[in-house]
mmCIF file with all atom_site columns, C-alpha atoms in Angstrom:
data_model
loop_
_atom_site.group_PDB
_atom_site.id
_atom_site.type_symbol
_atom_site.label_atom_id
_atom_site.label_alt_id
_atom_site.label_comp_id
_atom_site.label_asym_id
_atom_site.label_entity_id
_atom_site.label_seq_id
_atom_site.pdbx_PDB_ins_code
_atom_site.Cartn_x
_atom_site.Cartn_y
_atom_site.Cartn_z
_atom_site.occupancy
_atom_site.B_iso_or_equiv
_atom_site.pdbx_formal_charge
_atom_site.auth_seq_id
_atom_site.auth_comp_id
_atom_site.auth_asym_id
_atom_site.auth_atom_id
_atom_site.pdbx_PDB_model_num
ATOM 1  C CA . MET U 1 1  ? -51.351 -2.964  -1.616  1.00 66.00 ? 198 MET U CA 1
ATOM 2  C CA . ARG U 1 2  ? -50.061 -5.468  -4.140  1.00 76.00 ? 199 ARG U CA 1
ATOM 3  C CA . MET U 1 3  ? -49.607 -4.234  -7.674  1.00 84.00 ? 200 MET U CA 1
ATOM 4  C CA . TRP U 1 4  ? -48.222 -7.392  -9.257  1.00 83.00 ? 201 TRP U CA 1
ATOM 5  C CA . SER U 1 5  ? -49.823 -10.767 -9.296  1.00 85.00 ? 202 SER U CA 1
ATOM 6  C CA . GLU U 1 6  ? -48.001 -13.821 -7.968  1.00 85.00 ? 203 GLU U CA 1
ATOM 7  C CA . THR U 1 7  ? -46.047 -15.858 -10.554 1.00 87.00 ? 204 THR U CA 1
ATOM 8  C CA . LYS U 1 8  ? -44.661 -19.357 -10.599 1.00 89.00 ? 205 LYS U CA 1
ATOM 9  C CA . ASN U 1 9  ? -41.236 -18.237 -11.811 1.00 90.00 ? 206 ASN U CA 1
ATOM 10 C CA . PRO U 1 10 ? -38.280 -18.658 -9.413  1.00 90.00 ? 207 PRO U CA 1
ATOM 11 C CA . LEU U 1 11 ? -37.215 -15.661 -7.357  1.00 88.00 ? 208 LEU U CA 1
ATOM 12 C CA . ILE U 1 12 ? -34.357 -13.610 -8.781  1.00 89.00 ? 209 ILE U CA 1
ATOM 13 C CA . GLU U 1 13 ? -31.322 -13.477 -6.493  1.00 93.00 ? 210 GLU U CA 1
ATOM 14 C CA . PRO U 1 14 ? -28.473 -10.962 -6.697  1.00 95.00 ? 211 PRO U CA 1
ATOM 15 C CA . PRO U 1 15 ? -25.293 -12.195 -8.399  1.00 95.00 ? 212 PRO U CA 1
ATOM 16 C CA . GLU U 1 16 ? -22.438 -13.650 -6.350  1.00 95.00 ? 213 GLU U CA 1
ATOM 17 C CA . PRO U 1 17 ? -19.739 -11.070 -5.513  1.00 94.00 ? 214 PRO U CA 1
ATOM 18 C CA . ARG U 1 18 ? -16.646 -11.412 -7.686  1.00 92.00 ? 215 ARG U CA 1
ATOM 19 C CA . LYS U 1 19 ? -13.080 -10.854 -6.549  1.00 86.00 ? 216 LYS U CA 1
ATOM 20 C CA . MET U 1 20 ? -11.886 -7.725  -8.299  1.00 86.00 ? 217 MET U CA 1
ATOM 21 C CA . PRO U 1 21 ? -8.417  -7.545  -9.833  1.00 90.00 ? 218 PRO U CA 1
ATOM 22 C CA . GLY U 1 22 ? -5.826  -5.535  -7.981  1.00 89.00 ? 219 GLY U CA 1
ATOM 23 C CA . ARG U 1 23 ? -2.996  -5.645  -5.525  1.00 86.00 ? 220 ARG U CA 1
ATOM 24 C CA . LEU U 1 24 ? -2.942  -8.612  -3.185  1.00 80.00 ? 221 LEU U CA 1
ATOM 25 C CA . GLY U 1 25 ? -3.333  -8.216  0.539   1.00 77.00 ? 222 GLY U CA 1
ATOM 26 C CA . LYS U 1 26 ? -0.695  -8.788  3.187   1.00 72.00 ? 223 LYS U CA 1
ATOM 27 C CA . ASN U 1 27 ? 0.580   -12.319 3.477   1.00 78.00 ? 224 ASN U CA 1
ATOM 28 C CA . ARG U 1 28 ? 1.076   -12.269 7.223   1.00 81.00 ? 225 ARG U CA 1
ATOM 29 C CA . ARG U 1 29 ? 0.894   -10.068 10.260  1.00 82.00 ? 226 ARG U CA 1
ATOM 30 C CA . LYS U 1 30 ? 4.293   -8.874  11.418  1.00 81.00 ? 227 LYS U CA 1
ATOM 31 C CA . LYS U 1 31 ? 5.359   -9.250  15.022  1.00 85.00 ? 228 LYS U CA 1
ATOM 32 C CA . LYS U 1 32 ? 5.847   -6.217  17.226  1.00 84.00 ? 229 LYS U CA 1
ATOM 33 C CA . ASP U 1 33 ? 9.624   -6.681  17.417  1.00 85.00 ? 230 ASP U CA 1
ATOM 34 C CA . GLU U 1 34 ? 10.034  -6.645  13.602  1.00 79.00 ? 231 GLU U CA 1
ATOM 35 C CA . PRO U 1 35 ? 11.035  -3.320  12.016  1.00 74.00 ? 232 PRO U CA 1
ATOM 36 C CA . LYS U 1 36 ? 8.235   -1.428  10.261  1.00 71.00 ? 233 LYS U CA 1
ATOM 37 C CA . LYS U 1 37 ? 9.864   -0.375  6.993   1.00 68.00 ? 234 LYS U CA 1
ATOM 38 C CA . TRP U 1 38 ? 13.511  -0.339  6.064   1.00 62.00 ? 235 TRP U CA 1
ATOM 39 C CA . GLU U 1 39 ? 13.305  2.949   4.112   1.00 55.00 ? 236 GLU U CA 1
ATOM 40 C CA . ASN U 1 40 ? 11.854  4.904   7.031   1.00 57.00 ? 237 ASN U CA 1
ATOM 41 C CA . SER U 1 41 ? 14.301  3.522   9.591   1.00 57.00 ? 238 SER U CA 1
ATOM 42 C CA . GLN U 1 42 ? 17.211  4.850   7.509   1.00 63.00 ? 239 GLN U CA 1
ATOM 43 C CA . LYS U 1 43 ? 16.217  8.524   7.975   1.00 67.00 ? 240 LYS U CA 1
ATOM 44 C CA . LYS U 1 44 ? 15.456  8.230   11.669  1.00 69.00 ? 241 LYS U CA 1
ATOM 45 C CA . GLY U 1 45 ? 17.452  10.797  13.619  1.00 76.00 ? 242 GLY U CA 1
ATOM 46 C CA . VAL U 1 46 ? 18.556  12.846  10.579  1.00 81.00 ? 243 VAL U CA 1
ATOM 47 C CA . LYS U 1 47 ? 18.312  16.616  11.088  1.00 86.00 ? 244 LYS U CA 1
ATOM 48 C CA . ILE U 1 48 ? 16.995  18.830  8.276   1.00 88.00 ? 245 ILE U CA 1
ATOM 49 C CA . THR U 1 49 ? 19.349  21.692  7.388   1.00 90.00 ? 246 THR U CA 1
ATOM 50 C CA . CYS U 1 50 ? 18.393  24.775  5.369   1.00 90.00 ? 247 CYS U CA 1
ATOM 51 C CA . SER U 1 51 ? 20.574  25.360  2.313   1.00 90.00 ? 248 SER U CA 1
ATOM 52 C CA . ARG U 1 52 ? 20.121  29.159  2.475   1.00 88.00 ? 249 ARG U CA 1
ATOM 53 C CA . CYS U 1 53 ? 20.844  30.000  6.112   1.00 89.00 ? 250 CYS U CA 1
ATOM 54 C CA . LYS U 1 54 ? 22.491  26.705  7.192   1.00 89.00 ? 251 LYS U CA 1
ATOM 55 C CA . GLN U 1 55 ? 20.270  26.429  10.295  1.00 90.00 ? 252 GLN U CA 1
ATOM 56 C CA . VAL U 1 56 ? 18.882  23.123  11.523  1.00 89.00 ? 253 VAL U CA 1
ATOM 57 C CA . GLY U 1 57 ? 15.138  22.522  11.754  1.00 87.00 ? 254 GLY U CA 1
ATOM 58 C CA . HIS U 1 58 ? 13.714  23.725  8.429   1.00 89.00 ? 255 HIS U CA 1
ATOM 59 C CA . ASN U 1 59 ? 14.414  23.638  4.683   1.00 87.00 ? 256 ASN U CA 1
ATOM 60 C CA . LYS U 1 60 ? 14.751  26.402  2.098   1.00 87.00 ? 257 LYS U CA 1
ATOM 61 C CA . THR U 1 61 ? 11.057  26.440  1.137   1.00 88.00 ? 258 THR U CA 1
ATOM 62 C CA . VAL U 1 62 ? 10.026  27.726  4.587   1.00 87.00 ? 259 VAL U CA 1
ATOM 63 C CA . CYS U 1 63 ? 13.140  29.744  5.346   1.00 87.00 ? 260 CYS U CA 1
ATOM 64 C CA . ALA U 1 64 ? 12.329  33.033  7.126   1.00 77.00 ? 261 ALA U CA 1
ATOM 65 C CA . LYS U 1 65 ? 15.490  34.659  5.794   1.00 67.00 ? 262 LYS U CA 1
ATOM 66 C CA . MET U 1 66 ? 14.174  34.540  2.227   1.00 56.00 ? 263 MET U CA 1
ATOM 67 C CA . VAL U 1 67 ? 10.773  35.955  3.252   1.00 54.00 ? 264 VAL U CA 1
ATOM 68 C CA . SER U 1 68 ? 12.403  38.944  4.934   1.00 53.00 ? 265 SER U CA 1
ATOM 69 C CA . LEU U 1 69 ? 14.401  39.764  1.757   1.00 52.00 ? 266 LEU U CA 1
ATOM 70 C CA . LYS U 1 70 ? 11.293  40.120  -0.424  1.00 52.00 ? 267 LYS U CA 1
#
């Protein structure tokens, strides 16, 4: 069922997509033998030590010693 009659006007097309402002993409793909990020490779192998109980493996926010004192 056609509601509108045919016209001789040109068809309306959607506008062309515009490039939005923002951060640029990566310039190149890194090879597999290149390091990922320098900041992350610095902390690799560092053990976390709790400042309350001086044990390795957790920090003071999740220390069980403090929970048992409350």
